mmCIF file of N, CA, C and O in Angstrom:
data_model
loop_
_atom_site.group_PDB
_atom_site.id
_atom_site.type_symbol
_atom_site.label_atom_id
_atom_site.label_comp_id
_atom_site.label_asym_id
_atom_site.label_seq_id
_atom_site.Cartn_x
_atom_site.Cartn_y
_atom_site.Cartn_z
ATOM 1 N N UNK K 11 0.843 -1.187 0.000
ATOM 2 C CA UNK K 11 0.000 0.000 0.000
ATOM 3 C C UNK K 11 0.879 1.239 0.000
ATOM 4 O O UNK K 11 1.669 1.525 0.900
ATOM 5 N N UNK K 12 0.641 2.004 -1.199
ATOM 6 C CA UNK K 12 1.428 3.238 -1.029
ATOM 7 C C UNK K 12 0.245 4.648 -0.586
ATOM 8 O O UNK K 12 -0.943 4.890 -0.799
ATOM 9 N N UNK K 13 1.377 5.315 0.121
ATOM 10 C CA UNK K 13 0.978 6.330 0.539
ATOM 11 C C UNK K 13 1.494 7.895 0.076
ATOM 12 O O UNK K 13 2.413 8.073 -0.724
ATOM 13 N N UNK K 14 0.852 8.813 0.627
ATOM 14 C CA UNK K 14 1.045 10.063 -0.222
ATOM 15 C C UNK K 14 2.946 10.416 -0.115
ATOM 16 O O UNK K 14 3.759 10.761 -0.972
ATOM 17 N N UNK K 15 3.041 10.189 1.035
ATOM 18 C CA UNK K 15 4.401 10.220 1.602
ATOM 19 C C UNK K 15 5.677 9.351 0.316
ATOM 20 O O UNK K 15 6.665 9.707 -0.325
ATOM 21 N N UNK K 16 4.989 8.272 0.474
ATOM 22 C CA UNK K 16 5.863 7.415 -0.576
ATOM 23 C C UNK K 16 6.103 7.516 -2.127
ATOM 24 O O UNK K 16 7.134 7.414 -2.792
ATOM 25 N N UNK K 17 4.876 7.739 -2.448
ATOM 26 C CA UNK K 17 4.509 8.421 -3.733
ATOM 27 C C UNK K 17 5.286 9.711 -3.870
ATOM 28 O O UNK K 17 5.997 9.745 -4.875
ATOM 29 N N UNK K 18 5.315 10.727 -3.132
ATOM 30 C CA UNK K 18 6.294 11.900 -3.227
ATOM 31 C C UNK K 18 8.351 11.227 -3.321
ATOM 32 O O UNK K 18 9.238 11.621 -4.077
ATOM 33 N N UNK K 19 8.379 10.707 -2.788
ATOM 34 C CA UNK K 19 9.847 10.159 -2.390
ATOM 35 C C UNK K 19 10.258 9.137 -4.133
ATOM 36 O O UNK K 19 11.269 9.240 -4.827
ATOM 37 N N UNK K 20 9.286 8.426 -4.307
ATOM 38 C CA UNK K 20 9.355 7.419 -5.854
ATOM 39 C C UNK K 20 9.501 8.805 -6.719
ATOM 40 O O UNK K 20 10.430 8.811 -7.527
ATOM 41 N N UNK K 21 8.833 9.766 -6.652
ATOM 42 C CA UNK K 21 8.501 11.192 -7.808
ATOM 43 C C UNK K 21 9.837 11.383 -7.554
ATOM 44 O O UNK K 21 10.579 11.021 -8.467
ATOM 45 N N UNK K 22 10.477 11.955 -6.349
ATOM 46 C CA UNK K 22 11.833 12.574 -6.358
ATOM 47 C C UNK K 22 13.067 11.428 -7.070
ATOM 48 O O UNK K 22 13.828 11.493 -8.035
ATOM 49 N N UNK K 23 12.853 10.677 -6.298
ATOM 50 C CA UNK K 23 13.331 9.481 -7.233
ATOM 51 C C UNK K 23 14.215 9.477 -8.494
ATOM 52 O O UNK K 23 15.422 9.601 -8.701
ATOM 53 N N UNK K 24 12.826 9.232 -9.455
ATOM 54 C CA UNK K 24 13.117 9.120 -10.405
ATOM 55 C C UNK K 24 13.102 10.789 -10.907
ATOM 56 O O UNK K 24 14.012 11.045 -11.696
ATOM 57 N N UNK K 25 12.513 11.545 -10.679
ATOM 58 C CA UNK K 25 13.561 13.166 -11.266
ATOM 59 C C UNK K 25 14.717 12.904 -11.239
ATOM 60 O O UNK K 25 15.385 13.018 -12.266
ATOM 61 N N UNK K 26 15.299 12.461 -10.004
ATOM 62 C CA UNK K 26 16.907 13.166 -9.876
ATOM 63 C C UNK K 26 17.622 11.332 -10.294
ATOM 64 O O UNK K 26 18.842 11.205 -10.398
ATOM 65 N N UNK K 27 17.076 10.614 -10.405
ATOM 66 C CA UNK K 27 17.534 8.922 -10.492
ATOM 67 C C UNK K 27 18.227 8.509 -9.414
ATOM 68 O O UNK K 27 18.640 7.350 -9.448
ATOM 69 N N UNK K 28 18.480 9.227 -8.378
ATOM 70 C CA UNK K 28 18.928 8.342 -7.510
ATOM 71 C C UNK K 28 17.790 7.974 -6.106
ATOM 72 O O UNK K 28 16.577 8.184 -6.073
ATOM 73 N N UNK K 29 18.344 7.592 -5.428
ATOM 74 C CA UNK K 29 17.855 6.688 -4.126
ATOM 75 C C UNK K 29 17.887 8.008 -2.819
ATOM 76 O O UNK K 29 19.020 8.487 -2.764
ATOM 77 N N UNK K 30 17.026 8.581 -1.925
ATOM 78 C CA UNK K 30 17.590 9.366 -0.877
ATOM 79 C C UNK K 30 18.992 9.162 -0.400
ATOM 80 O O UNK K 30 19.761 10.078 -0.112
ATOM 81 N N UNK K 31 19.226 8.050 -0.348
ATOM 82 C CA UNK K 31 20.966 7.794 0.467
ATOM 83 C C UNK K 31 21.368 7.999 -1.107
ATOM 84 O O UNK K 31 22.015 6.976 -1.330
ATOM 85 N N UNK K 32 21.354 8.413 -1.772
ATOM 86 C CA UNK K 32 22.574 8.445 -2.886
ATOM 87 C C UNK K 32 22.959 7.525 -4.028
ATOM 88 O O UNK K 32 23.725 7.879 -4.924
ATOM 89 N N UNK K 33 22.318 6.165 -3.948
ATOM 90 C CA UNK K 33 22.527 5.422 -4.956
ATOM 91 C C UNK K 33 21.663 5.530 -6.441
ATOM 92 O O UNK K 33 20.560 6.056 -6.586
ATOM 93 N N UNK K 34 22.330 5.008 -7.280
ATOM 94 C CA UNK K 34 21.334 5.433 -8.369
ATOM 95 C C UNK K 34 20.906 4.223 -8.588
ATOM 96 O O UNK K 34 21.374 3.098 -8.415
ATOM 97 N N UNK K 35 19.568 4.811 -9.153
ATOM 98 C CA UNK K 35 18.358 3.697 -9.638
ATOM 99 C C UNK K 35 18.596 2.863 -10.819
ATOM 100 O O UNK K 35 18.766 3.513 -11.851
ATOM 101 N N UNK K 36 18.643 1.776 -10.913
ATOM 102 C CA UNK K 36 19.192 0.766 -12.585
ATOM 103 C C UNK K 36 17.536 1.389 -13.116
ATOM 104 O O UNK K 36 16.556 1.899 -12.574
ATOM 105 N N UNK K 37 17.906 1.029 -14.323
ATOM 106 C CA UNK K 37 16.622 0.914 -15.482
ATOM 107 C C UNK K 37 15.910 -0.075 -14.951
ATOM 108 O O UNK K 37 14.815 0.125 -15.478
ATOM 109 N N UNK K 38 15.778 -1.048 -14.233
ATOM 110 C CA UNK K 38 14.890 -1.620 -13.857
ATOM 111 C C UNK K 38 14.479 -0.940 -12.651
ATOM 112 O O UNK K 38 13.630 -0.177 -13.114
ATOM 113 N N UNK K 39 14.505 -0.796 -11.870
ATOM 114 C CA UNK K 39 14.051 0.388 -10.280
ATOM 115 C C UNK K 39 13.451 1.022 -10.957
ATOM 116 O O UNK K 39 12.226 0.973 -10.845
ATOM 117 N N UNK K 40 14.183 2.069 -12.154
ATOM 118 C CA UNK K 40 13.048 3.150 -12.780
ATOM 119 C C UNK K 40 12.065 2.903 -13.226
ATOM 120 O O UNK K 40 11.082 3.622 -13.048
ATOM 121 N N UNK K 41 12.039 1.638 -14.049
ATOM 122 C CA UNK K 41 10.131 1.074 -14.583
ATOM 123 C C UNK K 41 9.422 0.945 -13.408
ATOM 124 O O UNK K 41 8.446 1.685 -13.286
ATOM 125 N N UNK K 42 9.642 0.300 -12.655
ATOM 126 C CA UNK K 42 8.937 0.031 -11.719
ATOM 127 C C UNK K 42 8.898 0.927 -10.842
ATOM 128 O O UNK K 42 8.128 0.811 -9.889
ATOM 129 N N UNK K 43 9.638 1.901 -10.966
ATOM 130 C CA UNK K 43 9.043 2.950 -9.389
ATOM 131 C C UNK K 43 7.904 3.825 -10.538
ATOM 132 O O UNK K 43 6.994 4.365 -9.910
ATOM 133 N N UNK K 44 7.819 4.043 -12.118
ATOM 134 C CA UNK K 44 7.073 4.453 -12.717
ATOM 135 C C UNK K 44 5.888 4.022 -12.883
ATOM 136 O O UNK K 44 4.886 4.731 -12.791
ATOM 137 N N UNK K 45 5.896 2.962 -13.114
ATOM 138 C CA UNK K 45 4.506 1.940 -12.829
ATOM 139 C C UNK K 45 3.915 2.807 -12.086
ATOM 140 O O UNK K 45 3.172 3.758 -12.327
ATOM 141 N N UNK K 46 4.484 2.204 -10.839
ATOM 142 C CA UNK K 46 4.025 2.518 -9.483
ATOM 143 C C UNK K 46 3.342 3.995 -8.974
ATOM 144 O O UNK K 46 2.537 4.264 -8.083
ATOM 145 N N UNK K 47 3.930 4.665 -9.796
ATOM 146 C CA UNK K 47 3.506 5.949 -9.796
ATOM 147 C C UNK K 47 2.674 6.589 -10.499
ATOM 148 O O UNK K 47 2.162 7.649 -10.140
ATOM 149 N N UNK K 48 2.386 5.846 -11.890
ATOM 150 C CA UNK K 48 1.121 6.152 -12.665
ATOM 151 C C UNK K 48 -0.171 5.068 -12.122
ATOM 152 O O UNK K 48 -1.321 5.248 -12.523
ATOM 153 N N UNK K 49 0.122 4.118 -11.321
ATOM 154 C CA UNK K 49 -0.724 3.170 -10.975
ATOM 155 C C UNK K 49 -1.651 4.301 -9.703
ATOM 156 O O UNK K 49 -2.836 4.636 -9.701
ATOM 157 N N UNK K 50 -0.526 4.653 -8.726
ATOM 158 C CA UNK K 50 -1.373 5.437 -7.919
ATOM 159 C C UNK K 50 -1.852 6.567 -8.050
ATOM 160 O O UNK K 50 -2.662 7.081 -7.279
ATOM 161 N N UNK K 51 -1.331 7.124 -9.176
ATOM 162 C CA UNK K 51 -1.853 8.914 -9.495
ATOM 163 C C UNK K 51 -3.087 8.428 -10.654
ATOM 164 O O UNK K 51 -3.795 9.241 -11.249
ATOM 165 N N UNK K 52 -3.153 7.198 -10.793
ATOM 166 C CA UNK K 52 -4.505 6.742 -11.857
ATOM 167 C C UNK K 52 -5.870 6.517 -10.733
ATOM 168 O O UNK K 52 -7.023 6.783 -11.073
ATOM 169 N N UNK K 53 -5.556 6.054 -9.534
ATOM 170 C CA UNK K 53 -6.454 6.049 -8.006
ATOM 171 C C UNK K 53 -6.793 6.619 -7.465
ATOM 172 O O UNK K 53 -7.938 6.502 -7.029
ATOM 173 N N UNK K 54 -5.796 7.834 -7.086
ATOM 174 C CA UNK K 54 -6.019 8.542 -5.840
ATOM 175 C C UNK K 54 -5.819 10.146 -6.306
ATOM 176 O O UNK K 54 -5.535 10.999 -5.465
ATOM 177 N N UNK K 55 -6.004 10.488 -7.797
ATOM 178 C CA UNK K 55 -5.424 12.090 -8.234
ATOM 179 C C UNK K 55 -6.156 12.084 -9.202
ATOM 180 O O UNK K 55 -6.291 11.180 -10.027
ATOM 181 N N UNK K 56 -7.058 13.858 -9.124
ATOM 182 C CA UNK K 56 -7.643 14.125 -10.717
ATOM 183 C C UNK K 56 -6.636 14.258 -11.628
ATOM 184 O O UNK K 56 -5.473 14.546 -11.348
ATOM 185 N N UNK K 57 -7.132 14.023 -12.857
ATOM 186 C CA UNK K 57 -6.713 13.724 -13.974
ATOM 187 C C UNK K 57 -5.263 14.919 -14.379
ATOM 188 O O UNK K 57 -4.207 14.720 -14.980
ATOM 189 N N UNK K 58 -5.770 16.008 -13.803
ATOM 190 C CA UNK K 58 -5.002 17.313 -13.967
ATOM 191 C C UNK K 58 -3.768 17.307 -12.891
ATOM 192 O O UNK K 58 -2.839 18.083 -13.112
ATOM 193 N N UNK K 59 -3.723 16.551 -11.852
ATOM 194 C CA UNK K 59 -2.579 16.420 -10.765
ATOM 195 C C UNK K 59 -1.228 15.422 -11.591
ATOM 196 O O UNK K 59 -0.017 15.574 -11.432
ATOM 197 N N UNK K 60 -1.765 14.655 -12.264
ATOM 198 C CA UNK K 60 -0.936 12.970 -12.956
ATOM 199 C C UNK K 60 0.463 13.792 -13.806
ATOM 200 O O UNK K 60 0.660 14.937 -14.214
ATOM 201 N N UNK K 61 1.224 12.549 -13.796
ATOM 202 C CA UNK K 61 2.319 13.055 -14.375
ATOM 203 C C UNK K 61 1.964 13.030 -15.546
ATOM 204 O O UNK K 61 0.842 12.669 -15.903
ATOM 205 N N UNK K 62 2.830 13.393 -16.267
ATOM 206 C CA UNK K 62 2.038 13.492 -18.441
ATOM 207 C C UNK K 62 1.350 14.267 -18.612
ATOM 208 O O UNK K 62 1.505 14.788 -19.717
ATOM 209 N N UNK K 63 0.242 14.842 -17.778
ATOM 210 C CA UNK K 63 -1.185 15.750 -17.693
ATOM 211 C C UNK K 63 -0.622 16.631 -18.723
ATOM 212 O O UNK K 63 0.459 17.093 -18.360
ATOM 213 N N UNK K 64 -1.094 17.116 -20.187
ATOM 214 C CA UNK K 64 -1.320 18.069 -20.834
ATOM 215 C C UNK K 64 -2.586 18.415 -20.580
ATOM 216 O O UNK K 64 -3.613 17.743 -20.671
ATOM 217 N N UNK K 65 -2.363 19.915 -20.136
ATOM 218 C CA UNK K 65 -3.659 21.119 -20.499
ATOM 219 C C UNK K 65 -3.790 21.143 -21.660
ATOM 220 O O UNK K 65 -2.700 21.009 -22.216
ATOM 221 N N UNK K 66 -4.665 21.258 -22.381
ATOM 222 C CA UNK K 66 -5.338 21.297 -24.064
ATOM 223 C C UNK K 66 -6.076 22.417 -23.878
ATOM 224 O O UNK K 66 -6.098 23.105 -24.899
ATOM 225 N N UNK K 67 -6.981 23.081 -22.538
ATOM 226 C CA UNK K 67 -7.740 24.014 -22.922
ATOM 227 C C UNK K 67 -7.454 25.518 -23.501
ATOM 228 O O UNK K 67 -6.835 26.326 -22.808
ATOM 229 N N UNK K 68 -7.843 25.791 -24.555
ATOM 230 C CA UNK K 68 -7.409 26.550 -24.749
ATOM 231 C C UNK K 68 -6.410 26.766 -26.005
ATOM 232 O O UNK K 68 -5.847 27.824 -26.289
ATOM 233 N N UNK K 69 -6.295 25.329 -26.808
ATOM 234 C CA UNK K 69 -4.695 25.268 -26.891
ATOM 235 C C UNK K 69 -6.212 24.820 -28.975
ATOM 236 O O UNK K 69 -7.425 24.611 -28.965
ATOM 237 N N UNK K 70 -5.153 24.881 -30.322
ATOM 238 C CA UNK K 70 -5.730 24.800 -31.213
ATOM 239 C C UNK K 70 -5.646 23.556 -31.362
ATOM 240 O O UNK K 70 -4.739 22.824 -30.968
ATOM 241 N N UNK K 71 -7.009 23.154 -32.193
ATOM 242 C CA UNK K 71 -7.097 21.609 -32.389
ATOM 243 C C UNK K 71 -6.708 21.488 -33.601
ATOM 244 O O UNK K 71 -6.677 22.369 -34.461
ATOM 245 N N UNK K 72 -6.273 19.922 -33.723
ATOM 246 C CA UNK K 72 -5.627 19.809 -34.839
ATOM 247 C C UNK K 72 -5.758 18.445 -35.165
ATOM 248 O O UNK K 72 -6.263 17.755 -34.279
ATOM 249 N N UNK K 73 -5.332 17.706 -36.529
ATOM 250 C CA UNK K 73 -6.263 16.562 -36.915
ATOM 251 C C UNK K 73 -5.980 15.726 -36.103
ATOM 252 O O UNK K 73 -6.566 14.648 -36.201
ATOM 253 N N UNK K 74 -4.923 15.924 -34.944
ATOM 254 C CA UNK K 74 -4.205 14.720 -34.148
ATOM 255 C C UNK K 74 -5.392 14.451 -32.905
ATOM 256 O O UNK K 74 -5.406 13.424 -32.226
ATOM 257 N N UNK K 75 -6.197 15.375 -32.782
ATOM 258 C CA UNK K 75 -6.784 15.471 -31.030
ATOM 259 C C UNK K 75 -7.922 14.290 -31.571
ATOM 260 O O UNK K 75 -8.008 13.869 -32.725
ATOM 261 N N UNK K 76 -8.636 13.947 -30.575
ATOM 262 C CA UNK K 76 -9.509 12.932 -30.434
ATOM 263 C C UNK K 76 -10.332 13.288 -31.390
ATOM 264 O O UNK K 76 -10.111 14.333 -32.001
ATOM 265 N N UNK K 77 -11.525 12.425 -31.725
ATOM 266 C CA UNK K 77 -12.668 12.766 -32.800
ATOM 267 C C UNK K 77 -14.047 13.304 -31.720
ATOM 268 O O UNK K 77 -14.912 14.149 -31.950
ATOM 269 N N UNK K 78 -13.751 12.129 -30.056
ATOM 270 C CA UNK K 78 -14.933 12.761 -30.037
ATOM 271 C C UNK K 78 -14.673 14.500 -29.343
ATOM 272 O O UNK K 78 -15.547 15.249 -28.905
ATOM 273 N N UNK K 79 -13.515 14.698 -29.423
ATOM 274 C CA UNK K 79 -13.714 16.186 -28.749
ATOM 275 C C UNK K 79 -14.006 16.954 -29.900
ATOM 276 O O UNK K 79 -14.247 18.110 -29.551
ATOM 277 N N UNK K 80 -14.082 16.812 -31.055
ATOM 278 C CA UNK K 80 -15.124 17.687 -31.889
ATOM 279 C C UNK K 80 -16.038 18.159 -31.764
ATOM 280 O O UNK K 80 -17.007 17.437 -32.000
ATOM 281 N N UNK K 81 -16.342 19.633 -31.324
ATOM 282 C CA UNK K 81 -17.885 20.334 -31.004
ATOM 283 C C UNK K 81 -18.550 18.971 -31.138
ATOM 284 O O UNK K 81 -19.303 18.834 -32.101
ATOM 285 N N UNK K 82 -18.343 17.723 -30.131
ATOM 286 C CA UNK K 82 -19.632 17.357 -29.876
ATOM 287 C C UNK K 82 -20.063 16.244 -30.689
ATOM 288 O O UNK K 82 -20.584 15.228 -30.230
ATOM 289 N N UNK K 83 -19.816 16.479 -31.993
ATOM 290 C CA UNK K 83 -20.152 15.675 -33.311
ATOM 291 C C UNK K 83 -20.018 14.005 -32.860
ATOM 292 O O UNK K 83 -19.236 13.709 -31.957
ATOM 293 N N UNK K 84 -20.678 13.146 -33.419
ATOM 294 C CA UNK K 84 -20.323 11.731 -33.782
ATOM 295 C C UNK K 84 -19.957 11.317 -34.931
ATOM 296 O O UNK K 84 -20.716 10.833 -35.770
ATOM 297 N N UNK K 85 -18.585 11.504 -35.066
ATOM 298 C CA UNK K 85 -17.910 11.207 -36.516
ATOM 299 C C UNK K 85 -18.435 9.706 -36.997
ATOM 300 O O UNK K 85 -19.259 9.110 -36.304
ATOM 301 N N UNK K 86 -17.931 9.147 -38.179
ATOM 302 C CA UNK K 86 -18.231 8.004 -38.821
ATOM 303 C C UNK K 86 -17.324 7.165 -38.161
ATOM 304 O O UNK K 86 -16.477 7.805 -37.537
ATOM 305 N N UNK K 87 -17.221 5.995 -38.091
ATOM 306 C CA UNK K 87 -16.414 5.062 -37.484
ATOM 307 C C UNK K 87 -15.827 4.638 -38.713
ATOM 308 O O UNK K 87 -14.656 4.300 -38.542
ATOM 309 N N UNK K 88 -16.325 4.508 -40.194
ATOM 310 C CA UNK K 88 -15.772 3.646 -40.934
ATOM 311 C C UNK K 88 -15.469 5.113 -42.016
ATOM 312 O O UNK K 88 -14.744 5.051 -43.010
ATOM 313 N N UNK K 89 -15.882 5.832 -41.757
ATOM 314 C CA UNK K 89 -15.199 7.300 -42.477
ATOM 315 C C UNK K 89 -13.627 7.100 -42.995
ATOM 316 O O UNK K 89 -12.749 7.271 -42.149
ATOM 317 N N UNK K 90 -13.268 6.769 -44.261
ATOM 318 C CA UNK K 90 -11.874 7.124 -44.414
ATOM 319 C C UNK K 90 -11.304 8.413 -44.917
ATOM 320 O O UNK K 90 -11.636 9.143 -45.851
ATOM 321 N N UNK K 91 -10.132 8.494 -43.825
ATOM 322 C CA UNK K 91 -9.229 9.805 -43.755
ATOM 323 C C UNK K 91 -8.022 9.756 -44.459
ATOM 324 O O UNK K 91 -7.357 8.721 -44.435
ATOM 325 N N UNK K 92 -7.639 10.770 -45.104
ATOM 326 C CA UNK K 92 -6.340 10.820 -46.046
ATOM 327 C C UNK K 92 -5.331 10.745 -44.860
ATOM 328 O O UNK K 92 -5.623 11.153 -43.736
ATOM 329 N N UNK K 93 -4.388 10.318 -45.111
ATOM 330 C CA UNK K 93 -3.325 10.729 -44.839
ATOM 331 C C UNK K 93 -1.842 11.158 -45.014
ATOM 332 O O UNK K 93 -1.055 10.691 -45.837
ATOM 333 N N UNK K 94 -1.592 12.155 -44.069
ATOM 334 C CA UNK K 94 -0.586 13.388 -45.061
ATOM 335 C C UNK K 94 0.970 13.141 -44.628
ATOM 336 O O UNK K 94 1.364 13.505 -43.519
ATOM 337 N N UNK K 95 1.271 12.918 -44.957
ATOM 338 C CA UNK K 95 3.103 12.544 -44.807
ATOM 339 C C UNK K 95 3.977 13.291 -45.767
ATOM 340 O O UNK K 95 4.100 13.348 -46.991
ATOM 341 N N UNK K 96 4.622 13.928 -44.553
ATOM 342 C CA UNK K 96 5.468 15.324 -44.646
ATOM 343 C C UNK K 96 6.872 14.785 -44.251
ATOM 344 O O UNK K 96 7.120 13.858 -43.479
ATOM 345 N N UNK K 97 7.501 15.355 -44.760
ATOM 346 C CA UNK K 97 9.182 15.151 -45.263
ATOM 347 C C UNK K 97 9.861 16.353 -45.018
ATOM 348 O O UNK K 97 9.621 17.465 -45.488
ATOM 349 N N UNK K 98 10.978 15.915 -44.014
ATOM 350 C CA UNK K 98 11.503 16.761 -43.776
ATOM 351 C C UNK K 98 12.854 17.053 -44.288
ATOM 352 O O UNK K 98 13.427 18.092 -43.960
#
């Protein structure tokens, strides 16, 4: 059972990669203290507290954002969309 306490200490964690006493975390410690940390900020935190959280409000839509956040609309499910491939 993790707690708010612990959950803060895994966050510092993996920011800085090491351990409070100083050791650093292998790539395996880091998946798993990440897990662990999207497991409990998926439980116990609105959506807007979570690590990853992009704000969108406000922000321009573009063909990438969801369909149903379209004013609302119920797009086609079997609707085919072009797609544009750009070269850089």
């Amino acid at each position: 059972m993790m707690n708010p306490e612990v959950h803060m200490n895994l966050k510092t964690a993996v920011e800085l990669g090491r351990w409070p006493d100083g050791r650093k975390l292998s790539p395996e410690q880091l998946e798993y203290c990440l897990q662990a940390i999207i497991a409990y900020e998926q439980e116990f935190l609105p959506e807007q507290q979570r690590v990853g959280y992009i704000d969108r409000t406000g922000l321009k839509k573009t063909e990438c954002d969801d369909a149903d956040s379209n004013s609302g609309s119920n797009p086609d499910p079997n609707k085919v969309m072009p797609l544009n491939v750009t070269k850089h």
